[in-house]
mmCIF file of C-alpha atoms in Angstrom:
data_model
loop_
_atom_site.group_PDB
_atom_site.id
_atom_site.type_symbol
_atom_site.label_atom_id
_atom_site.label_comp_id
_atom_site.label_asym_id
_atom_site.label_seq_id
_atom_site.Cartn_x
_atom_site.Cartn_y
_atom_site.Cartn_z
ATOM 1 C CA UNK O 1 -4.759 -5.263 10.584
ATOM 2 C CA UNK O 2 -1.346 -6.987 10.359
ATOM 3 C CA UNK O 3 0.174 -7.202 13.824
ATOM 4 C CA UNK O 4 3.137 -9.439 12.996
ATOM 5 C CA UNK O 5 4.961 -10.443 9.830
ATOM 6 C CA UNK O 6 8.220 -12.323 9.865
ATOM 7 C CA UNK O 7 10.104 -15.343 8.571
ATOM 8 C CA UNK O 8 10.228 -18.244 10.992
ATOM 9 C CA UNK O 9 12.580 -21.218 11.135
ATOM 10 C CA UNK O 10 11.301 -24.180 13.121
ATOM 11 C CA UNK O 11 13.272 -24.632 16.333
ATOM 12 C CA UNK O 12 13.520 -28.417 15.746
ATOM 13 C CA UNK O 13 14.740 -27.955 12.210
ATOM 14 C CA UNK O 14 11.557 -29.251 10.587
ATOM 15 C CA UNK O 15 11.464 -27.591 7.145
ATOM 16 C CA UNK O 16 7.708 -28.153 6.827
ATOM 17 C CA UNK O 17 7.170 -25.868 9.799
ATOM 18 C CA UNK O 18 9.386 -23.074 8.528
ATOM 19 C CA UNK O 19 8.105 -20.245 6.410
ATOM 20 C CA UNK O 20 6.688 -16.769 6.269
ATOM 21 C CA UNK O 21 4.122 -15.994 8.937
ATOM 22 C CA UNK O 22 1.576 -13.193 9.009
ATOM 23 C CA UNK O 23 -0.755 -12.604 11.950
ATOM 24 C CA UNK O 24 -3.878 -10.526 11.478
ATOM 25 C CA UNK O 25 -6.319 -9.201 14.073
ATOM 26 C CA UNK O 26 -9.899 -8.075 13.658
ATOM 27 C CA UNK O 27 -12.601 -7.108 16.134
ATOM 28 C CA UNK O 28 -15.300 -9.676 16.811
ATOM 29 C CA UNK O 29 -18.563 -7.877 16.153
ATOM 30 C CA UNK O 30 -20.570 -7.156 19.293
ATOM 31 C CA UNK O 31 -18.373 -9.177 21.622
ATOM 32 C CA UNK O 32 -15.685 -6.726 22.675
ATOM 33 C CA UNK O 33 -13.213 -9.440 21.732
ATOM 34 C CA UNK O 34 -10.482 -9.738 19.133
ATOM 35 C CA UNK O 35 -10.103 -12.672 16.767
ATOM 36 C CA UNK O 36 -6.490 -13.453 15.953
ATOM 37 C CA UNK O 37 -5.909 -15.143 12.620
ATOM 38 C CA UNK O 38 -2.525 -16.660 11.827
ATOM 39 C CA UNK O 39 -1.415 -17.902 8.440
ATOM 40 C CA UNK O 40 1.843 -19.761 7.974
ATOM 41 C CA UNK O 41 2.968 -19.774 4.367
ATOM 42 C CA UNK O 42 5.397 -22.676 4.199
ATOM 43 C CA UNK O 43 7.730 -21.402 1.491
ATOM 44 C CA UNK O 44 10.393 -23.883 2.571
ATOM 45 C CA UNK O 45 11.697 -24.976 -0.850
ATOM 46 C CA UNK O 46 10.813 -28.562 -0.017
ATOM 47 C CA UNK O 47 8.608 -30.992 -1.951
ATOM 48 C CA UNK O 48 5.712 -29.317 -3.753
ATOM 49 C CA UNK O 49 6.887 -25.969 -2.381
ATOM 50 C CA UNK O 50 10.324 -26.398 -3.940
ATOM 51 C CA UNK O 51 9.989 -23.183 -5.887
ATOM 52 C CA UNK O 52 9.872 -21.241 -2.637
ATOM 53 C CA UNK O 53 6.720 -19.482 -3.823
ATOM 54 C CA UNK O 54 3.389 -19.879 -2.075
ATOM 55 C CA UNK O 55 0.974 -19.218 -4.888
ATOM 56 C CA UNK O 56 -2.297 -19.292 -2.900
ATOM 57 C CA UNK O 57 -2.332 -23.097 -2.830
ATOM 58 C CA UNK O 58 -3.420 -25.035 0.234
ATOM 59 C CA UNK O 59 -0.228 -27.099 0.052
ATOM 60 C CA UNK O 60 1.724 -24.112 1.333
ATOM 61 C CA UNK O 61 -0.931 -22.647 3.612
ATOM 62 C CA UNK O 62 -1.887 -23.472 7.177
ATOM 63 C CA UNK O 63 -4.370 -21.389 9.117
ATOM 64 C CA UNK O 64 -5.235 -20.855 12.771
ATOM 65 C CA UNK O 65 -7.761 -18.763 14.632
ATOM 66 C CA UNK O 66 -8.205 -17.889 18.274
ATOM 67 C CA UNK O 67 -10.345 -15.386 20.137
ATOM 68 C CA UNK O 68 -9.229 -13.272 23.090
ATOM 69 C CA UNK O 69 -11.385 -10.984 25.191
ATOM 70 C CA UNK O 70 -10.588 -8.348 27.817
ATOM 71 C CA UNK O 71 -11.095 -9.775 31.315
ATOM 72 C CA UNK O 72 -13.795 -8.458 33.583
ATOM 73 C CA UNK O 73 -11.467 -8.358 36.602
ATOM 74 C CA UNK O 74 -10.497 -4.686 36.937
ATOM 75 C CA UNK O 75 -6.964 -5.313 38.129
ATOM 76 C CA UNK O 76 -6.291 -7.713 35.267
ATOM 77 C CA UNK O 77 -7.658 -5.109 32.885
ATOM 78 C CA UNK O 78 -5.370 -2.432 34.285
ATOM 79 C CA UNK O 79 -2.444 -4.826 33.980
ATOM 80 C CA UNK O 80 -3.242 -5.218 30.284
ATOM 81 C CA UNK O 81 -3.942 -8.943 30.610
ATOM 82 C CA UNK O 82 -6.154 -10.952 28.272
ATOM 83 C CA UNK O 83 -7.917 -14.232 28.885
ATOM 84 C CA UNK O 84 -9.621 -16.643 26.566
ATOM 85 C CA UNK O 85 -13.381 -16.877 27.116
ATOM 86 C CA UNK O 86 -14.784 -20.161 28.405
ATOM 87 C CA UNK O 87 -17.495 -22.090 26.598
ATOM 88 C CA UNK O 88 -20.256 -19.951 28.134
ATOM 89 C CA UNK O 89 -18.840 -16.573 27.163
ATOM 90 C CA UNK O 90 -19.693 -16.485 23.488
ATOM 91 C CA UNK O 91 -23.181 -14.949 23.240
ATOM 92 C CA UNK O 92 -22.789 -11.340 24.298
ATOM 93 C CA UNK O 93 -20.659 -9.202 26.677
ATOM 94 C CA UNK O 94 -16.930 -8.744 26.825
ATOM 95 C CA UNK O 95 -15.764 -12.157 27.924
ATOM 96 C CA UNK O 96 -16.518 -14.370 30.896
ATOM 97 C CA UNK O 97 -16.337 -13.275 34.524
ATOM 98 C CA UNK O 98 -15.183 -16.779 35.475
ATOM 99 C CA UNK O 99 -12.703 -17.919 32.826
ATOM 100 C CA UNK O 100 -12.037 -21.633 32.760
ATOM 101 C CA UNK O 101 -8.332 -22.071 33.571
ATOM 102 C CA UNK O 102 -8.312 -25.435 31.765
ATOM 103 C CA UNK O 103 -10.458 -25.056 28.659
ATOM 104 C CA UNK O 104 -11.519 -28.153 26.802
ATOM 105 C CA UNK O 105 -9.546 -28.451 23.541
ATOM 106 C CA UNK O 106 -12.795 -29.346 21.794
ATOM 107 C CA UNK O 107 -14.140 -25.880 22.627
ATOM 108 C CA UNK O 108 -11.500 -24.187 20.492
ATOM 109 C CA UNK O 109 -13.157 -21.888 18.001
ATOM 110 C CA UNK O 110 -12.937 -23.184 14.442
ATOM 111 C CA UNK O 111 -12.951 -20.970 11.384
ATOM 112 C CA UNK O 112 -14.186 -22.947 8.402
ATOM 113 C CA UNK O 113 -12.632 -20.885 5.629
ATOM 114 C CA UNK O 114 -9.695 -18.545 5.410
ATOM 115 C CA UNK O 115 -9.254 -15.681 2.972
ATOM 116 C CA UNK O 116 -6.695 -16.273 0.225
ATOM 117 C CA UNK O 117 -3.501 -14.344 0.793
ATOM 118 C CA UNK O 118 -1.276 -12.954 -1.893
ATOM 119 C CA UNK O 119 2.383 -13.930 -1.859
ATOM 120 C CA UNK O 120 4.296 -11.857 0.684
ATOM 121 C CA UNK O 121 6.337 -9.274 -1.235
ATOM 122 C CA UNK O 122 8.418 -6.315 -0.294
ATOM 123 C CA UNK O 123 7.656 -2.940 -1.820
ATOM 124 C CA UNK O 124 10.716 -3.182 -4.048
ATOM 125 C CA UNK O 125 9.362 -6.397 -5.521
ATOM 126 C CA UNK O 126 6.239 -4.572 -6.665
ATOM 127 C CA UNK O 127 8.333 -1.920 -8.383
ATOM 128 C CA UNK O 128 10.756 -4.414 -9.957
ATOM 129 C CA UNK O 129 7.781 -6.110 -11.593
ATOM 130 C CA UNK O 130 6.773 -2.807 -13.133
ATOM 131 C CA UNK O 131 10.326 -1.979 -14.223
ATOM 132 C CA UNK O 132 10.556 -5.278 -16.118
ATOM 133 C CA UNK O 133 7.264 -4.652 -17.971
ATOM 134 C CA UNK O 134 7.900 -3.095 -21.392
ATOM 135 C CA UNK O 135 4.370 -1.715 -21.787
ATOM 136 C CA UNK O 136 4.539 0.011 -18.396
ATOM 137 C CA UNK O 137 7.811 1.637 -19.428
ATOM 138 C CA UNK O 138 6.319 2.726 -22.754
ATOM 139 C CA UNK O 139 3.370 4.388 -21.040
ATOM 140 C CA UNK O 140 5.619 6.173 -18.559
ATOM 141 C CA UNK O 141 7.671 7.425 -21.510
ATOM 142 C CA UNK O 142 4.444 8.639 -23.145
ATOM 143 C CA UNK O 143 3.730 10.600 -19.971
ATOM 144 C CA UNK O 144 7.178 12.147 -20.087
ATOM 145 C CA UNK O 145 6.477 13.389 -23.632
ATOM 146 C CA UNK O 146 3.088 14.692 -22.480
ATOM 147 C CA UNK O 147 4.728 17.007 -19.932
ATOM 148 C CA UNK O 148 5.512 19.292 -22.896
ATOM 149 C CA UNK O 149 1.815 20.071 -23.305
ATOM 150 C CA UNK O 150 -0.488 22.214 -21.174
ATOM 151 C CA UNK O 151 -2.722 19.392 -19.987
ATOM 152 C CA UNK O 152 -2.391 16.377 -17.738
ATOM 153 C CA UNK O 153 -2.428 12.855 -19.148
ATOM 154 C CA UNK O 154 -3.361 9.718 -17.256
ATOM 155 C CA UNK O 155 -3.114 5.973 -17.778
ATOM 156 C CA UNK O 156 -5.268 3.628 -15.724
ATOM 157 C CA UNK O 157 -3.870 0.102 -15.453
ATOM 158 C CA UNK O 158 -5.691 -3.216 -15.312
ATOM 159 C CA UNK O 159 -4.700 -6.894 -15.435
ATOM 160 C CA UNK O 160 -4.068 -7.893 -19.046
ATOM 161 C CA UNK O 161 -6.892 -10.188 -20.245
ATOM 162 C CA UNK O 162 -4.747 -11.396 -23.159
ATOM 163 C CA UNK O 163 -1.288 -12.562 -22.066
ATOM 164 C CA UNK O 164 -0.391 -13.251 -25.722
ATOM 165 C CA UNK O 165 -0.878 -9.632 -26.795
ATOM 166 C CA UNK O 166 2.152 -7.677 -27.969
ATOM 167 C CA UNK O 167 4.148 -6.260 -26.420
ATOM 168 C CA UNK O 168 3.931 -8.899 -23.713
ATOM 169 C CA UNK O 169 2.702 -7.290 -20.517
ATOM 170 C CA UNK O 170 0.923 -8.044 -17.262
ATOM 171 C CA UNK O 171 -1.151 -4.915 -17.795
ATOM 172 C CA UNK O 172 -3.642 -3.244 -20.057
ATOM 173 C CA UNK O 173 -3.675 0.564 -19.956
ATOM 174 C CA UNK O 174 -6.438 3.008 -20.796
ATOM 175 C CA UNK O 175 -5.514 6.589 -21.670
ATOM 176 C CA UNK O 176 -7.179 9.933 -21.121
ATOM 177 C CA UNK O 177 -6.084 13.535 -21.648
ATOM 178 C CA UNK O 178 -7.175 16.431 -19.471
ATOM 179 C CA UNK O 179 -8.398 19.867 -20.470
ATOM 180 C CA UNK O 180 -5.796 22.422 -21.575
ATOM 181 C CA UNK O 181 -4.794 24.714 -18.725
ATOM 182 C CA UNK O 182 -6.642 22.776 -16.001
ATOM 183 C CA UNK O 183 -4.739 21.383 -13.046
ATOM 184 C CA UNK O 184 -7.089 18.449 -12.537
ATOM 185 C CA UNK O 185 -8.148 15.506 -14.632
ATOM 186 C CA UNK O 186 -11.446 13.686 -14.211
ATOM 187 C CA UNK O 187 -11.541 10.058 -15.252
ATOM 188 C CA UNK O 188 -13.485 6.860 -14.663
ATOM 189 C CA UNK O 189 -12.174 3.433 -13.809
ATOM 190 C CA UNK O 190 -13.200 -0.186 -13.438
ATOM 191 C CA UNK O 191 -12.977 -2.008 -10.120
ATOM 192 C CA UNK O 192 -10.163 -4.229 -11.400
ATOM 193 C CA UNK O 193 -7.908 -1.147 -11.341
ATOM 194 C CA UNK O 194 -4.347 -1.998 -10.283
ATOM 195 C CA UNK O 195 -2.532 1.284 -10.873
ATOM 196 C CA UNK O 196 -2.540 4.856 -12.144
ATOM 197 C CA UNK O 197 0.204 6.945 -13.768
ATOM 198 C CA UNK O 198 -0.170 10.594 -14.701
ATOM 199 C CA UNK O 199 1.809 13.674 -15.758
ATOM 200 C CA UNK O 200 2.410 17.193 -14.437
ATOM 201 C CA UNK O 201 3.139 19.842 -17.057
ATOM 202 C CA UNK O 202 5.269 22.978 -16.571
ATOM 203 C CA UNK O 203 4.130 25.123 -13.656
ATOM 204 C CA UNK O 204 2.767 22.198 -11.642
ATOM 205 C CA UNK O 205 4.486 20.546 -8.689
ATOM 206 C CA UNK O 206 7.517 18.345 -9.244
ATOM 207 C CA UNK O 207 6.089 15.927 -6.629
ATOM 208 C CA UNK O 208 2.650 14.560 -5.808
ATOM 209 C CA UNK O 209 0.079 17.262 -5.086
ATOM 210 C CA UNK O 210 -2.560 17.228 -2.366
ATOM 211 C CA UNK O 211 -5.116 16.454 -5.096
ATOM 212 C CA UNK O 212 -2.997 13.460 -6.123
ATOM 213 C CA UNK O 213 -2.964 12.185 -2.542
ATOM 214 C CA UNK O 214 -6.716 12.694 -2.319
ATOM 215 C CA UNK O 215 -7.146 10.568 -5.454
ATOM 216 C CA UNK O 216 -5.011 7.828 -3.902
ATOM 217 C CA UNK O 217 -6.978 8.128 -0.644
ATOM 218 C CA UNK O 218 -10.242 7.558 -2.526
ATOM 219 C CA UNK O 219 -8.816 4.460 -4.175
ATOM 220 C CA UNK O 220 -7.516 2.992 -0.927
ATOM 221 C CA UNK O 221 -10.944 3.349 0.670
ATOM 222 C CA UNK O 222 -12.357 1.141 -2.111
ATOM 223 C CA UNK O 223 -12.028 -2.419 -0.794
ATOM 224 C CA UNK O 224 -12.101 -3.811 -4.337
ATOM 225 C CA UNK O 225 -8.688 -2.277 -5.044
ATOM 226 C CA UNK O 226 -5.790 -4.324 -3.686
ATOM 227 C CA UNK O 227 -2.743 -3.297 -1.671
ATOM 228 C CA UNK O 228 -0.590 -3.957 -4.754
ATOM 229 C CA UNK O 229 -1.863 -0.695 -6.240
ATOM 230 C CA UNK O 230 0.802 1.580 -7.757
ATOM 231 C CA UNK O 231 0.653 5.343 -8.311
ATOM 232 C CA UNK O 232 3.041 6.845 -10.855
ATOM 233 C CA UNK O 233 3.995 10.421 -11.663
ATOM 234 C CA UNK O 234 6.181 12.022 -14.355
ATOM 235 C CA UNK O 235 6.752 15.795 -14.296
ATOM 236 C CA UNK O 236 8.173 18.518 -16.523
ATOM 237 C CA UNK O 237 10.796 19.082 -13.815
ATOM 238 C CA UNK O 238 12.362 15.745 -14.801
ATOM 239 C CA UNK O 239 11.161 13.790 -11.784
ATOM 240 C CA UNK O 240 9.786 10.259 -12.107
ATOM 241 C CA UNK O 241 8.056 8.724 -9.099
ATOM 242 C CA UNK O 242 6.144 5.669 -7.983
ATOM 243 C CA UNK O 243 4.210 5.268 -4.764
ATOM 244 C CA UNK O 244 3.195 1.883 -3.392
ATOM 245 C CA UNK O 245 1.113 1.179 -0.317
ATOM 246 C CA UNK O 246 3.206 -0.288 2.471
ATOM 247 C CA UNK O 247 0.526 0.153 5.168
ATOM 248 C CA UNK O 248 -3.008 0.707 3.930
ATOM 249 C CA UNK O 249 -4.488 1.424 7.359
ATOM 250 C CA UNK O 250 -1.886 4.111 8.005
ATOM 251 C CA UNK O 251 -2.542 5.752 4.669
ATOM 252 C CA UNK O 252 -6.304 5.786 5.196
ATOM 253 C CA UNK O 253 -5.764 7.225 8.687
ATOM 254 C CA UNK O 254 -3.555 9.905 7.135
ATOM 255 C CA UNK O 255 -6.288 10.640 4.602
ATOM 256 C CA UNK O 256 -8.978 10.786 7.260
ATOM 257 C CA UNK O 257 -6.925 13.388 9.106
ATOM 258 C CA UNK O 258 -5.685 15.525 6.219
ATOM 259 C CA UNK O 259 -7.702 14.784 3.052
ATOM 260 C CA UNK O 260 -11.283 13.913 3.972
ATOM 261 C CA UNK O 261 -12.730 17.454 3.666
ATOM 262 C CA UNK O 262 -11.868 20.546 1.588
ATOM 263 C CA UNK O 263 -10.938 22.413 4.789
ATOM 264 C CA UNK O 264 -8.515 19.683 5.822
ATOM 265 C CA UNK O 265 -6.923 19.685 2.371
ATOM 266 C CA UNK O 266 -6.483 23.440 2.465
ATOM 267 C CA UNK O 267 -4.741 23.118 5.833
ATOM 268 C CA UNK O 268 -2.556 20.336 4.464
ATOM 269 C CA UNK O 269 -1.443 22.559 1.599
ATOM 270 C CA UNK O 270 -0.929 25.765 3.585
ATOM 271 C CA UNK O 271 0.351 24.428 6.901
ATOM 272 C CA UNK O 272 2.327 21.416 5.737
ATOM 273 C CA UNK O 273 3.150 21.493 2.019
ATOM 274 C CA UNK O 274 4.134 25.176 1.982
ATOM 275 C CA UNK O 275 4.995 26.326 5.514
ATOM 276 C CA UNK O 276 6.480 23.274 7.186
ATOM 277 C CA UNK O 277 7.915 21.253 4.314
ATOM 278 C CA UNK O 278 8.705 23.978 1.767
ATOM 279 C CA UNK O 279 6.911 22.305 -1.148
ATOM 280 C CA UNK O 280 5.662 24.629 -3.883
ATOM 281 C CA UNK O 281 5.667 24.929 -7.673
ATOM 282 C CA UNK O 282 8.507 27.482 -7.940
ATOM 283 C CA UNK O 283 10.854 25.493 -5.717
ATOM 284 C CA UNK O 284 13.616 23.224 -7.011
ATOM 285 C CA UNK O 285 12.821 19.577 -7.643
ATOM 286 C CA UNK O 286 15.459 18.552 -5.097
ATOM 287 C CA UNK O 287 13.967 20.698 -2.339
ATOM 288 C CA UNK O 288 10.434 19.539 -3.145
ATOM 289 C CA UNK O 289 11.546 15.909 -3.071
ATOM 290 C CA UNK O 290 13.185 16.386 0.305
ATOM 291 C CA UNK O 291 10.091 18.083 1.674
ATOM 292 C CA UNK O 292 7.685 15.481 0.313
ATOM 293 C CA UNK O 293 9.640 12.457 1.550
ATOM 294 C CA UNK O 294 10.087 14.134 4.932
ATOM 295 C CA UNK O 295 6.361 14.903 5.093
ATOM 296 C CA UNK O 296 5.436 11.322 4.169
ATOM 297 C CA UNK O 297 7.707 10.070 6.939
ATOM 298 C CA UNK O 298 6.686 12.473 9.698
ATOM 299 C CA UNK O 299 2.952 12.362 8.939
ATOM 300 C CA UNK O 300 3.071 8.552 8.779
ATOM 301 C CA UNK O 301 1.517 8.165 5.341
ATOM 302 C CA UNK O 302 2.161 4.417 5.144
ATOM 303 C CA UNK O 303 3.585 4.610 1.623
ATOM 304 C CA UNK O 304 6.847 3.699 -0.097
ATOM 305 C CA UNK O 305 8.240 6.324 -2.482
ATOM 306 C CA UNK O 306 10.486 5.467 -5.414
ATOM 307 C CA UNK O 307 12.433 7.583 -7.897
ATOM 308 C CA UNK O 308 13.107 6.221 -11.396
ATOM 309 C CA UNK O 309 15.818 6.657 -14.003
ATOM 310 C CA UNK O 310 15.298 8.079 -17.514
ATOM 311 C CA UNK O 311 14.119 4.803 -19.113
ATOM 312 C CA UNK O 312 12.159 3.617 -16.060
ATOM 313 C CA UNK O 313 14.175 0.401 -15.699
ATOM 314 C CA UNK O 314 15.811 1.284 -12.366
ATOM 315 C CA UNK O 315 14.043 2.521 -9.252
ATOM 316 C CA UNK O 316 15.430 3.693 -5.929
ATOM 317 C CA UNK O 317 13.421 3.774 -2.740
ATOM 318 C CA UNK O 318 13.519 7.147 -1.007
ATOM 319 C CA UNK O 319 13.532 7.458 2.769
ATOM 320 C CA UNK O 320 14.150 10.332 5.132
ATOM 321 C CA UNK O 321 16.528 10.355 8.105
ATOM 322 C CA UNK O 322 19.090 12.709 9.633
ATOM 323 C CA UNK O 323 17.693 15.703 7.748
ATOM 324 C CA UNK O 324 18.322 14.183 4.345
ATOM 325 C CA UNK O 325 16.756 11.933 1.710
ATOM 326 C CA UNK O 326 18.418 8.551 1.423
ATOM 327 C CA UNK O 327 18.023 6.257 -1.591
ATOM 328 C CA UNK O 328 18.470 2.516 -1.929
ATOM 329 C CA UNK O 329 18.391 0.678 -5.267
ATOM 330 C CA UNK O 330 15.803 -2.060 -5.772
ATOM 331 C CA UNK O 331 18.110 -4.874 -6.917
#
């Protein structure tokens, strides 16, 4: 779980200590403690990092780890305090009842390896990469043509194994058509899946359906699929959308609450899509968009929603505030 992410400038002006910092926390199994991992990506545009891009190399990566445990002292616990365990507190239980106020530096827990982090990117950066990819745009245009038929079409996207293929693209797409008249489309995928785009024909929603969100929920529960996953939609109503995952834990929590069983999905459709947020097939695209973006905001989906132009080269991020949808261009 990310608990902090920001850009830091060293207080003494040392460029080698400036950079993007992400702090993660995870529970230490069986100890009642939390291990805090910190990575400092030194994108300082100095020396071998002159490009300002930290491309997973150790030159631009420093890592730290520390472990904190809830104190045994009841008053400290009520005050929300945390103390580091002493050298004798590591085998079981939730910390030491007699923390060492001056721990030996040599007792500091050492983590031998750190997971490789992707470059920190904003959600707009993910979408700009797609907008600049000619093959992605072609496939989205294919979906727009497919909205004239009475079946759904889907493209599953994967990393391109041949960067010299034409047209030049970061992706390879596999295509499948649904059954005429059916509102669902069954498909298979490989674990290297990086994105999905699909169509809604006339009579289907102008925004993502509950079944669409369930599909995305299933993908986000698969640890082999990365947070860079994208989820596209083109509809007969003329809407063009992309969803990216801004907070995976939030989206999975949303799915656990509203998508994990057929009963929960039925309640999501009846109580939220239709009754609360006024989203239904016969509604206008504008009203459905307002309802969907509002629902994503109020139910804390943890996603970023984008609306595209007719040739899929420009995308605007949609947010909800003050009873209206606001859009900001990804420049």
